[in-house]
Short mmCIF file of C-alpha atoms and ligand atoms in Angstrom, two decimals:
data_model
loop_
_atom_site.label_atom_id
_atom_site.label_comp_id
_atom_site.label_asym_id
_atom_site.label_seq_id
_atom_site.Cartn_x
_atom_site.Cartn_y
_atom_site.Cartn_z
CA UNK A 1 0.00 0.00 0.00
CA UNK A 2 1.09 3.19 -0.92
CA UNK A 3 0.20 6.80 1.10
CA UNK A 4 0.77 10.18 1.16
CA UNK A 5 2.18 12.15 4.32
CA UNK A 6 1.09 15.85 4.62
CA UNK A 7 2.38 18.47 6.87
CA UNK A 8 -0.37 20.53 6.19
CA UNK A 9 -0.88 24.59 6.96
CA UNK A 10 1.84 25.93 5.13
CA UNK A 11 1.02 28.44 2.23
CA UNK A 12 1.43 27.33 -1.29
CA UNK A 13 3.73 29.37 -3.50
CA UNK A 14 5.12 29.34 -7.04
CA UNK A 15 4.10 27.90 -10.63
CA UNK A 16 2.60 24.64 -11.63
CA UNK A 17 2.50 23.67 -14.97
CA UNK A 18 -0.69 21.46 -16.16
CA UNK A 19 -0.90 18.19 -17.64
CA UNK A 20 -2.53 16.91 -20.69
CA UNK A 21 -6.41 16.34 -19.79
CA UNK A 22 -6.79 12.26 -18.55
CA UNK A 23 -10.67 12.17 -19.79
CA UNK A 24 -9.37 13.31 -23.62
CA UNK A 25 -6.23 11.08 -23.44
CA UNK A 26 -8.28 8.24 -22.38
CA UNK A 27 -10.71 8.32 -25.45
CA UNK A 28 -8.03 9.41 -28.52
CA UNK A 29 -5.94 6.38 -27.06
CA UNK A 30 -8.47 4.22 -28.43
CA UNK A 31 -9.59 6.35 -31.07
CA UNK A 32 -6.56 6.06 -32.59
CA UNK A 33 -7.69 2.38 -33.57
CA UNK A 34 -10.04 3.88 -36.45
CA UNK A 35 -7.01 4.70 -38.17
CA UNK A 36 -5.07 2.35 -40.67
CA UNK A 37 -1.72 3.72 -39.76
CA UNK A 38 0.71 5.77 -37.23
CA UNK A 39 -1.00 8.46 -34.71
CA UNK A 40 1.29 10.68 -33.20
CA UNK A 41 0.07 12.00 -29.84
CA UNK A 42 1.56 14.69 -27.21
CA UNK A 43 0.64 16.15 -24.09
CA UNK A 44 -0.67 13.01 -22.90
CA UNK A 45 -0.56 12.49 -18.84
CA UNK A 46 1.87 10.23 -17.27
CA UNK A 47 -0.74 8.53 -15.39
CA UNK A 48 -1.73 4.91 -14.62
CA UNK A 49 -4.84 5.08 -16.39
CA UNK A 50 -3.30 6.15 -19.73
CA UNK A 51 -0.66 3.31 -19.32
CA UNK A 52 -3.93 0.91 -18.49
CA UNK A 53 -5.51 1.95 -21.88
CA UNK A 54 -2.15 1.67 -23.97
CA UNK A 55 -1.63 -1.54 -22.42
CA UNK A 56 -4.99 -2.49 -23.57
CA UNK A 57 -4.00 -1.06 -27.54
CA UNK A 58 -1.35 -3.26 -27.47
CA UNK A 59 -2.91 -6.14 -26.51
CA UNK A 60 -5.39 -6.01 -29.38
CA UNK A 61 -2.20 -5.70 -31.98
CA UNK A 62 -1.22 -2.07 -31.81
CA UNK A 63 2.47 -1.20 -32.33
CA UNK A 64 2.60 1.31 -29.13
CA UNK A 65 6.07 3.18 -28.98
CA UNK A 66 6.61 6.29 -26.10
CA UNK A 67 8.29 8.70 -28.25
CA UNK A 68 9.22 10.86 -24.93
CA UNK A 69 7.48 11.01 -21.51
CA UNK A 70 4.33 13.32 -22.46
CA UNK A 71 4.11 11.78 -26.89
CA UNK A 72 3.31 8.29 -28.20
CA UNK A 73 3.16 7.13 -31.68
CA UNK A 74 0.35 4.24 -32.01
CA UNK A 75 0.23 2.35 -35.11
CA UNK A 76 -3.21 0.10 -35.74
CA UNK A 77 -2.10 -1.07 -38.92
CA UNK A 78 -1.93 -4.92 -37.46
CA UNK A 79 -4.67 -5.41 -34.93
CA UNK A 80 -5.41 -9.10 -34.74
CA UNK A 81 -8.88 -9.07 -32.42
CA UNK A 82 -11.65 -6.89 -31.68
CA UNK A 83 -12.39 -8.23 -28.11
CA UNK A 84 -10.46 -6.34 -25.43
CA UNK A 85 -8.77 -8.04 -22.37
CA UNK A 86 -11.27 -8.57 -20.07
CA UNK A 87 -8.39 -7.87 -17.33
CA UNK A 88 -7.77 -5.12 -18.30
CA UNK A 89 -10.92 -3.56 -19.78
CA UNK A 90 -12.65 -3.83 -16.64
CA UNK A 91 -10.37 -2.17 -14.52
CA UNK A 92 -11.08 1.19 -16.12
CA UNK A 93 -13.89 3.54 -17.04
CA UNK A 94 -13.01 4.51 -20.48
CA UNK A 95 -12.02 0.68 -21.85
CA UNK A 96 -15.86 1.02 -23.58
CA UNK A 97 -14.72 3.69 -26.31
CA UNK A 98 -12.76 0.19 -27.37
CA UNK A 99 -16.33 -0.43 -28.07
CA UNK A 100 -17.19 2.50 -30.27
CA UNK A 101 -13.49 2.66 -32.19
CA UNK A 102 -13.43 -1.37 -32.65
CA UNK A 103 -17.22 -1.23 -34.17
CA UNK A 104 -16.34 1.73 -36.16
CA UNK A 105 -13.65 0.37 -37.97
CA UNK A 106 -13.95 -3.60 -37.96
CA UNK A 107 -17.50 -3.84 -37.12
CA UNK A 108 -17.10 -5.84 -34.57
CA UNK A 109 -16.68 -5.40 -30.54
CA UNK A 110 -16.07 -7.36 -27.54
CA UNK A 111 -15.64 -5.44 -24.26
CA UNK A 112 -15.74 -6.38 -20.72
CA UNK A 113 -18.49 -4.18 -18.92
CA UNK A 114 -16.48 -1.25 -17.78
CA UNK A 115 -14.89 -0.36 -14.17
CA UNK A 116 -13.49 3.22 -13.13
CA UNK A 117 -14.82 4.96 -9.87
CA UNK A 118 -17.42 3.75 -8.36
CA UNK A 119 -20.14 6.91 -8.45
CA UNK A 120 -22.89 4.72 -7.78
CA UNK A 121 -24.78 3.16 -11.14
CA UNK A 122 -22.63 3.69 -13.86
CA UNK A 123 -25.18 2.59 -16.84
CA UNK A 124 -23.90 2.17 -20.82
CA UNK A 125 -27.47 2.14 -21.65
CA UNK A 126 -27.20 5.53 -24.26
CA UNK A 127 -23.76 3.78 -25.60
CA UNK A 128 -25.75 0.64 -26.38
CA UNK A 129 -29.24 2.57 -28.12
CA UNK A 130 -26.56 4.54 -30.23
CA UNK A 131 -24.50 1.47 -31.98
CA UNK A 132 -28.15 0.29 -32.12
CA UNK A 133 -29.26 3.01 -34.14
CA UNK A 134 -26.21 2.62 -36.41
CA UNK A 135 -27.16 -0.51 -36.77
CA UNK A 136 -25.30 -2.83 -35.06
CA UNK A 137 -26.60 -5.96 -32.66
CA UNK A 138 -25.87 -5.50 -29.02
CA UNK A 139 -25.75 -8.28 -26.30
CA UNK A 140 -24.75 -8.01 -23.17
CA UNK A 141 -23.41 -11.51 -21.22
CA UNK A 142 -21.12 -12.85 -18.84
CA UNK A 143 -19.55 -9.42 -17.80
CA UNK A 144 -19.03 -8.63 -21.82
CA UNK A 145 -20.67 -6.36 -23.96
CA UNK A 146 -20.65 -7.70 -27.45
CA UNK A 147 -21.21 -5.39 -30.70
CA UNK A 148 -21.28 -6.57 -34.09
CA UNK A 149 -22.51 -4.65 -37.56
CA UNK A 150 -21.97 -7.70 -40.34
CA UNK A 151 -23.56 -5.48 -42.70
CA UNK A 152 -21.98 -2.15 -41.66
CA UNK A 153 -23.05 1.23 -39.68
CA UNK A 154 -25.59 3.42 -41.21
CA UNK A 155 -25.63 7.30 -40.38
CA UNK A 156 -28.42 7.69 -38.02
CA UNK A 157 -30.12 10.40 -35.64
CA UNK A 158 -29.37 9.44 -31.80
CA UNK A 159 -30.98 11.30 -29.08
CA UNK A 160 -29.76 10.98 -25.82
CA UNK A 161 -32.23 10.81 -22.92
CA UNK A 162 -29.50 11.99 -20.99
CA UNK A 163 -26.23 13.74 -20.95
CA UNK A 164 -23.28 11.77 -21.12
CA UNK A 165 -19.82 12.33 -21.74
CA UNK A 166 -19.01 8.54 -22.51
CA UNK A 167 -22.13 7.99 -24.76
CA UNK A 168 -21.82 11.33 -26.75
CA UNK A 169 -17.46 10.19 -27.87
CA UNK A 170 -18.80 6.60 -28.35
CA UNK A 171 -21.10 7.50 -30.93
CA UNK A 172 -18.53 9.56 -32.70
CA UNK A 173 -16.25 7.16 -32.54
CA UNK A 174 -18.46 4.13 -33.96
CA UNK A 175 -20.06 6.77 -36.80
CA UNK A 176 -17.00 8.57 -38.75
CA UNK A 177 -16.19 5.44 -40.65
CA UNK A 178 -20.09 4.95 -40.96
CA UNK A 179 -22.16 5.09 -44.57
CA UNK A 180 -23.62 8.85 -44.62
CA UNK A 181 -24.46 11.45 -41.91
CA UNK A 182 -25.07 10.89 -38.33
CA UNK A 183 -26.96 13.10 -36.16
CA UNK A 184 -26.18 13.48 -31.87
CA UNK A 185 -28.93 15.53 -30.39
CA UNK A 186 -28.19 16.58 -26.50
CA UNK A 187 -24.75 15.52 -26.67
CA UNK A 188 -22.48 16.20 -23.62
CA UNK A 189 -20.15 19.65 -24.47
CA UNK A 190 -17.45 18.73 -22.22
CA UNK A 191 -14.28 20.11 -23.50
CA UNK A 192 -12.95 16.98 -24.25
CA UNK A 193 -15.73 16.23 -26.47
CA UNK A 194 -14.35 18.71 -28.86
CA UNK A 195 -10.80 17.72 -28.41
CA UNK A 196 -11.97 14.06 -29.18
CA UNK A 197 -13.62 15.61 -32.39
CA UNK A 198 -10.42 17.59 -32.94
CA UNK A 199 -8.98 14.58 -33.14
CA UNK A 200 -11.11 12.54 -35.47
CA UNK A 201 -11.22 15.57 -38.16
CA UNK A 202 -7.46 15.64 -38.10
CA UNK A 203 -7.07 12.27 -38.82
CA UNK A 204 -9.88 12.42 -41.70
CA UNK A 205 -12.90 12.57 -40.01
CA UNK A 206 -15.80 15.05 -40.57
CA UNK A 207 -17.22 16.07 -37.24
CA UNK A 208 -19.40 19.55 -37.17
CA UNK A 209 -21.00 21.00 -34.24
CA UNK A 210 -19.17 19.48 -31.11
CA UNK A 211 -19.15 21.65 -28.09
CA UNK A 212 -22.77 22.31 -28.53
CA UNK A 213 -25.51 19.76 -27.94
CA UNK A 214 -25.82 19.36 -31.79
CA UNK A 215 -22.82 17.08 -33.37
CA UNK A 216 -22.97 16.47 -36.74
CA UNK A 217 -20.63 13.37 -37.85
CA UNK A 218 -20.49 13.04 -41.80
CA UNK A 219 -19.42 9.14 -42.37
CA UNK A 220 -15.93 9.41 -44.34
CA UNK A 221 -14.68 5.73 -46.05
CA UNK A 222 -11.23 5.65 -44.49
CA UNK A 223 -8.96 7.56 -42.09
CA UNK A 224 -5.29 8.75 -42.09
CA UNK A 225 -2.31 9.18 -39.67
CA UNK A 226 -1.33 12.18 -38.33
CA UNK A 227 0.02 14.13 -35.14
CA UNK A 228 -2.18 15.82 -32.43
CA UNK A 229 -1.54 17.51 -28.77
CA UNK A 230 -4.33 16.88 -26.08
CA UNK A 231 -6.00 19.74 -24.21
CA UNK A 232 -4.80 20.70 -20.65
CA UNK A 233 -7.10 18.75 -18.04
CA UNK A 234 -9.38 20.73 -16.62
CA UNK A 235 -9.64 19.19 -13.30
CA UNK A 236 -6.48 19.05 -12.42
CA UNK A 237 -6.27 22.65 -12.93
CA UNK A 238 -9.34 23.06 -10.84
CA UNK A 239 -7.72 21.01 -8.27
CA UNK A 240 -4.76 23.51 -8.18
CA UNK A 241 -6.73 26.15 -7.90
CA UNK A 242 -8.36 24.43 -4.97
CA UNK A 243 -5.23 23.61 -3.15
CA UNK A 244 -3.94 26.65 -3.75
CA UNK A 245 -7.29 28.73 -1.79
CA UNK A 246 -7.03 26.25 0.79
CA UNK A 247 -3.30 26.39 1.71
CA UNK A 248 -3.53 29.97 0.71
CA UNK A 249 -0.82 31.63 -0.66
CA UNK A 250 -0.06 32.85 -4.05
CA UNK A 251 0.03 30.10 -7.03
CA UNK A 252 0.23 30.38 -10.78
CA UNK A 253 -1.59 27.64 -12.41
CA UNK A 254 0.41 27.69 -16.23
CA UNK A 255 -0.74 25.54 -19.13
CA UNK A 256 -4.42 26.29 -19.19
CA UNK A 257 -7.26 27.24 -21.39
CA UNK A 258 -8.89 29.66 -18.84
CA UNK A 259 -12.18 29.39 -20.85
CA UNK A 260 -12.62 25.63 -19.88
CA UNK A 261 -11.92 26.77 -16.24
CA UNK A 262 -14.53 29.61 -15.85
CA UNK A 263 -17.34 27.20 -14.32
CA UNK A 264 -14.38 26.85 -11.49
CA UNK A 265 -12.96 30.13 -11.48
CA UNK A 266 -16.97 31.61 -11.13
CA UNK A 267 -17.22 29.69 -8.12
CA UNK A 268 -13.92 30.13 -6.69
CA UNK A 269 -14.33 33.95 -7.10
CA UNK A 270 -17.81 33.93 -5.14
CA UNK A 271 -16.23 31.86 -2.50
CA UNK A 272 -14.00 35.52 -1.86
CA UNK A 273 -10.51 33.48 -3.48
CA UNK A 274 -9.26 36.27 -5.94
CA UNK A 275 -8.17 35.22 -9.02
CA UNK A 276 -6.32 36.78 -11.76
CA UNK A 277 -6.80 35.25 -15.46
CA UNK A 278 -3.86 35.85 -18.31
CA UNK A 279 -3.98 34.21 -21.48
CA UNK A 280 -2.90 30.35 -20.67
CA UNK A 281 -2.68 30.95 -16.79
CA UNK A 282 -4.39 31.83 -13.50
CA UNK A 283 -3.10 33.60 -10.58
CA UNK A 284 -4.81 32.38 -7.64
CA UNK A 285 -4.56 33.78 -4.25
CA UNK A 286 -6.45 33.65 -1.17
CA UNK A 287 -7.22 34.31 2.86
CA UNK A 288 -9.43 32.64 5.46
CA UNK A 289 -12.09 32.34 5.61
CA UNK A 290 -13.92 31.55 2.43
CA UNK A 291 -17.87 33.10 1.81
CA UNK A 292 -20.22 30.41 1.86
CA UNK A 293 -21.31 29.66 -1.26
CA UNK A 294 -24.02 27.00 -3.04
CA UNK A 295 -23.17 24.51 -5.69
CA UNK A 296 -24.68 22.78 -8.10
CA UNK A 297 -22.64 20.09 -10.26
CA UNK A 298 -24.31 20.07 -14.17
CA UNK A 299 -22.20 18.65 -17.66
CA UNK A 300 -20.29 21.40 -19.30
CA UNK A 301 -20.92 24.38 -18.61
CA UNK A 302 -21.91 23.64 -15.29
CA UNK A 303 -19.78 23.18 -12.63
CA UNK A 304 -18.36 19.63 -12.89
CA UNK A 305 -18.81 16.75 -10.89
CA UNK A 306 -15.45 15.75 -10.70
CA UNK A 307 -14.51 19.11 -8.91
CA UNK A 308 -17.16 18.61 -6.01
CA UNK A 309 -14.96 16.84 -3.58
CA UNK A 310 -12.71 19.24 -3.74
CA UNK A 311 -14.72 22.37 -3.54
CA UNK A 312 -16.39 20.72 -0.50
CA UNK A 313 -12.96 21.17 1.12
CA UNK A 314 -13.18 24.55 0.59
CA UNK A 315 -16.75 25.16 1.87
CA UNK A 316 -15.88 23.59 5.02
CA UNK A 317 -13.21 26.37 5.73
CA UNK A 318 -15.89 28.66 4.99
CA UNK A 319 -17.45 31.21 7.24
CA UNK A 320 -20.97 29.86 7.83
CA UNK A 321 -23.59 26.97 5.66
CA UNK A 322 -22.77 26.38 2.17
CA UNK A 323 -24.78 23.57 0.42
CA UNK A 324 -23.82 20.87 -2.45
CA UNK A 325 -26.52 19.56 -4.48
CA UNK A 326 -24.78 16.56 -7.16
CA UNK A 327 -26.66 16.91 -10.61
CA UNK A 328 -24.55 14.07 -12.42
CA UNK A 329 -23.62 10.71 -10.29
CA UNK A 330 -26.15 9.24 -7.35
CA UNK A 331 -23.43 8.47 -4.75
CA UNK A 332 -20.82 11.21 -5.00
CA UNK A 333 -20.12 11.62 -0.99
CA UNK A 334 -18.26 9.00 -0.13
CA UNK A 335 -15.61 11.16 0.32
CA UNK A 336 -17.39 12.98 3.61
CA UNK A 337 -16.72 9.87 6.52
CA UNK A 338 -12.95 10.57 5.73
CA UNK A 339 -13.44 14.56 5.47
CA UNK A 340 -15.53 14.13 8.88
CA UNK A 341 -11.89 12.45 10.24
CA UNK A 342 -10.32 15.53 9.87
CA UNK A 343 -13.30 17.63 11.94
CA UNK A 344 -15.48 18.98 8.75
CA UNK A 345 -19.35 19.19 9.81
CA UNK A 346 -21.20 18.08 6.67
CA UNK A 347 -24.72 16.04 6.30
CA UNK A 348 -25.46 14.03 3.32
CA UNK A 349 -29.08 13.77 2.47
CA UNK A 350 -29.17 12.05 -1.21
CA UNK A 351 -27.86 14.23 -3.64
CA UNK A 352 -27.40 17.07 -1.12
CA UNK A 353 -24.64 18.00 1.14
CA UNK A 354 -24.84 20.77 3.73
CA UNK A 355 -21.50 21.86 4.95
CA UNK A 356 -20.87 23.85 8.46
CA UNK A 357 -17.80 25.89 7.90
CA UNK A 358 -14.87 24.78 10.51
CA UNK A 359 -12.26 27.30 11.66
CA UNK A 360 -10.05 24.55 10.92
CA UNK A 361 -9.59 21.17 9.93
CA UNK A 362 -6.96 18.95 11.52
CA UNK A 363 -4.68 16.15 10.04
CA UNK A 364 -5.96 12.21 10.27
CA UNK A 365 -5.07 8.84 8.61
CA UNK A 366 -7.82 9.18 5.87
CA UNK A 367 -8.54 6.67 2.93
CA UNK A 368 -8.84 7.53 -0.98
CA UNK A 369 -12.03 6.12 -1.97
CA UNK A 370 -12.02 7.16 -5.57
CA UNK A 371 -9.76 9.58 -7.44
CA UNK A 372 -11.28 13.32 -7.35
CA UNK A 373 -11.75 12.42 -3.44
CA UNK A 374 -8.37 11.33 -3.31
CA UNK A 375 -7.48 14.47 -4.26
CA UNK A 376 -9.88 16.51 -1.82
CA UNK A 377 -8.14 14.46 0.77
CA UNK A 378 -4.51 15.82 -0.16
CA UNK A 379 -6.57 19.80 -0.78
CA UNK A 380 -8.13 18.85 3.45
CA UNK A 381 -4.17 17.86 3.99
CA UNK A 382 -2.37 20.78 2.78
CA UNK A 383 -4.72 23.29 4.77
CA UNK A 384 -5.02 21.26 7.63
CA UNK A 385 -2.77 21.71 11.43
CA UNK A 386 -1.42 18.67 11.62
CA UNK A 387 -0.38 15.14 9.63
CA UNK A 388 -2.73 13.68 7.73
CA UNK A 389 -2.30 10.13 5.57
CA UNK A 390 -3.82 9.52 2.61
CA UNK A 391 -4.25 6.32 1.78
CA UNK A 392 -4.64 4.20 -1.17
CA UNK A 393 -3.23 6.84 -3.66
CA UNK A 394 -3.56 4.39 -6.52
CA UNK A 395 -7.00 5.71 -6.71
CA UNK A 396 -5.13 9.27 -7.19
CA UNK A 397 -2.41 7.96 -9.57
CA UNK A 398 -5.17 7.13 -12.15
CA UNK A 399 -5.52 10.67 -12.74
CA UNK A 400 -2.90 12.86 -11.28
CA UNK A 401 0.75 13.55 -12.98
CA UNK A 402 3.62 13.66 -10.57
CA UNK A 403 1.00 14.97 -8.05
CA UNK A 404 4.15 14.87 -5.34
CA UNK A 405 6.28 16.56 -7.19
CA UNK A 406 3.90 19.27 -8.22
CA UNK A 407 2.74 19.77 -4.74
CA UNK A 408 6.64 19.68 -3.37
CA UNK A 409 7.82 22.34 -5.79
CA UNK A 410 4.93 25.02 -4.71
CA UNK A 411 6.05 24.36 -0.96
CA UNK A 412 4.11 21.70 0.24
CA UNK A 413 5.29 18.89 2.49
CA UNK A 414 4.18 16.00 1.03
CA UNK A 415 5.90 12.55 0.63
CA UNK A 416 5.20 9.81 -1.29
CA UNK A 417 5.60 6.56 1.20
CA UNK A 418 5.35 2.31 0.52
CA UNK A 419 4.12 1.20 3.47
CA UNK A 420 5.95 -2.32 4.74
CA UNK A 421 2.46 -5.22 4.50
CA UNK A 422 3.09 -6.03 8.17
CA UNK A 423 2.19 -1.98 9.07
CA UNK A 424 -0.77 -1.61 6.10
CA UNK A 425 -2.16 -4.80 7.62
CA UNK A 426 -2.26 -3.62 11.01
CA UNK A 427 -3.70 -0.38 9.75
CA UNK A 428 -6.39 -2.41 7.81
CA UNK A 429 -7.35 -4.07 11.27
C1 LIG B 1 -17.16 11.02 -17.68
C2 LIG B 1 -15.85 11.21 -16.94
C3 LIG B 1 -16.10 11.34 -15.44
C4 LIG B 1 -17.12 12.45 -15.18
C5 LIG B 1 -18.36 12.27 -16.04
C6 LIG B 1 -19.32 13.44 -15.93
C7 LIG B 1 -14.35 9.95 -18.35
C8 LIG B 1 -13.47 8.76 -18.51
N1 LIG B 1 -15.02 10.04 -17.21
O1 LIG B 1 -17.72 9.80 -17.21
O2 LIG B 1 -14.88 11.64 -14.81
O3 LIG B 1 -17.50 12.42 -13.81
O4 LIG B 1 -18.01 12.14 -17.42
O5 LIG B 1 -18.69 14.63 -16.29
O6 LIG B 1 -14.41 10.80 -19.22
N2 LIG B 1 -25.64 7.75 -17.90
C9 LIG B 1 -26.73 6.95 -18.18
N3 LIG B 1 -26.62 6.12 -19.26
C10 LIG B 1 -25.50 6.06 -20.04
C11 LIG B 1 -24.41 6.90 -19.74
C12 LIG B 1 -24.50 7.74 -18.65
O7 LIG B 1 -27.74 6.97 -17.50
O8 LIG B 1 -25.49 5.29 -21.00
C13 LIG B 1 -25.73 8.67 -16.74
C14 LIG B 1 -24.69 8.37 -15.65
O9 LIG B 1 -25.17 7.37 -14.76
C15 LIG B 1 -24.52 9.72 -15.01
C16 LIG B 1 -24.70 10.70 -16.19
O10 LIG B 1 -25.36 9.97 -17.20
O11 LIG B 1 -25.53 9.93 -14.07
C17 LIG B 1 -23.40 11.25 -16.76
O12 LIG B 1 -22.56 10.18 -17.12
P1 LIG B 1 -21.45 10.31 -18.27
O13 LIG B 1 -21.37 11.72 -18.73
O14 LIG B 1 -21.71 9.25 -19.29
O15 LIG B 1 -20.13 9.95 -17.49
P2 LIG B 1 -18.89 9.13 -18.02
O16 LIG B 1 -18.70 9.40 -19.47
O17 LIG B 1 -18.97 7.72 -17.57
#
């Protein structure tokens, strides 16, 4: 077992420099299979789920090669199966956009039923109607979801009953090699949506409209190699904004588009941190107490989901009762037993979560349930008097590049430790 030891309540200070974004690495990883030839792609995060999804390419055939720590060059010229290590595939979230890439270009997909954090239900259900309406069979069995289109895909209008950020890239991926236009009404606009698109369109596709809730994917008959550079990830960004209000300080988060950030930044600003934008970086800077402030969690433009945990660290260093309400998953507060550890005062009712400010928060052995509360543990940790452990980082590795390092460098004290068995198994009892 692996944790992380904070010394917490010392101010952060200096630059950090932002990674490529994990949710658009994890989907042009696979999209990369709809092309007959070499993708080049940089900026990608040195993260465990990233090496999870190129070890999955490579299983299915794909000549992977790291070009340098942050580029890869994938070539799917030899892929010898369309069914995806169950291992492997079901150990991560985004292993089902082997599902819409495979389909696209073979017309045939087998994929164990995805893992990732667990949110609460984590249905596939839009995924499945949309290959349906392209025309392809889908069964679901024995832990596999199984996709097959002998006789092609045919360019289709999908509607999505709801908004999703998986089901939305799926479609595009199973309908640019597809025979004439397809049409994705309420699709998610999350701005790796567009940087999936990006993607596509420089390698041949013809993708219109993404970033609204119209996408308009005209079916093209093949697809060609090329080079592309992912997006800065949003979250993580938003997460350094968030440890940098809580530690206070003075912290320039570099590497960013500041549009994809304003959801945050709104927020942020409201909650009294000040914040300074330039053109690919934020100043953030901030004093005790924070105003309390409500929060809803929507898809894109909203605020997002996956920067709830954290921003409930903040509200709980904030004069008076803020409230949470979580508008995307049905069990997003699992995170709140291991924030109580540390002295917040926060009630879950549902989707709801109303948090009494503390004057402070103090250090605790805490556990990392998932990865964005992982990283609201380490935001609690840096602000807090005190030690505090955070266990089972793994969950934080999935999604967080050199998160030590990045933390160490703006003044934290924060060390990466491999607990001996003998101690983690005492802990666990
Ligand atoms: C992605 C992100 C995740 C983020 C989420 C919402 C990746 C790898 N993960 O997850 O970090 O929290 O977007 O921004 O990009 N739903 C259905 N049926 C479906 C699909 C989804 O009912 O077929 C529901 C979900 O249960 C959830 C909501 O739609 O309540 C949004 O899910 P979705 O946007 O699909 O999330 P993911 O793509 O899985």
């Amino acid at each position: 077992m692996t944790e992380y030891v904070i010394y917490g309540n010392r101010p952060l200070k200096g630059e950090v420099s932002i990674s490529g974004a994990k949710n658009a690495a994890v989907a042009i990883i696979p999209a990369a299979l709809l092309v007959n030839g070499k993708s080049r792609i940089d900026n990608i995060p040195e993260i465990s789920d990233v090496s999870l999804m190129l070890d999955i390419l490579r299983r299915v055939g794909a000549d992977v090669r790291l070009i340098n720590r942050s580029c890869v060059e994938i070539d799917c010229s030899n892929i010898y199966t369309t069914k995806a290590p169950y291992d492997l595939a079901r150990m991560i979230r985004a292993s089902y956009y082997m599902l819409g890439a495979m389909l696209g270009r073979f017309r045939s997909a087998q994929v164990a039923l995805p893992g990732g954090c667990d949110l609460g239900v984590r249905p596939i259900d839009q995924h499945i109607k949309g290959f349906k309406a392209l025309g392809a069979n889908v069964d679901v069995q024995s832990g596999f979801v199984t996709a097959e289109a002998p006789d092609g895909l045919c360019g289709t209008s999908v509607y999505l009953d709801i908004v999703s950020v998986g089901a939305t890239i799926n479609i595009m991926l199973a309908a640019v090699l597809a025979e004439g236009m397809t049409v994705i009404e309420n699709a998610a606009k999350e701005p790796h949506i567009v940087d999936v698109a990006n993607f596509l369109n420089s390698m041949g596709a013809n993708i219109i409209g993404a970033g609204t809730d119209v996408i308009k994917i005209r079916g093209v008959k093949k697809m060609t190699g090329g080079c592309y550079t992912i997006i800065p990830d949003q979250i993580e960004a938003g997460t350094y904004m968030a440890a940098a209000a809580a530690a206070t300080g003075e912290v320039l988060i570099k590497n960013i588009i500041p549009k994809h950030l304003e959801c945050i930044t709104a927020k942020l600003t409201e909650m009294g941190v000040e914040i300074t934008e330039y053109d690919d970086s934020l100043l953030v800077r901030s004093r005790l107490p924070f105003t309390k402030t409500n929060i809803k969690t929507l898809p894109y433009p909203g605020f997002p989901t996956d920067m709830q945990p954290q921003a409930a660290v903040l509200l709980c260093l904030a004069e008076g009762t803020s409230m949470i309400t979580e508008g995307v998953w049905e069990n997003r507060y699992r995170y709140v037993d291991e924030l109580k550890r540390m002295g917040a005062q926060i009630q879950v009712d549902g989707k709801v979560a109303v948090i009494e400010g503390v004057k402070k928060l103090l250090g605790a052995p805490v556990r990392a349930c998932d990865l964005r509360a992982g990283a609201a543990l380490v935001v609690a940790g840096l602000a807090a008097d005190g030690v505090t452990e955070v266990e089972d980082v793994s969950h934080i590795e999935r999604g967080y590049e050199n998160i030590v390092e990045k933390l160490s460098r703006l003044g934290a004290q924060i060390t990466r430790m491999q607990m001996p068995d003998g101690k983690a198994l005492a802990k666990a009892r």
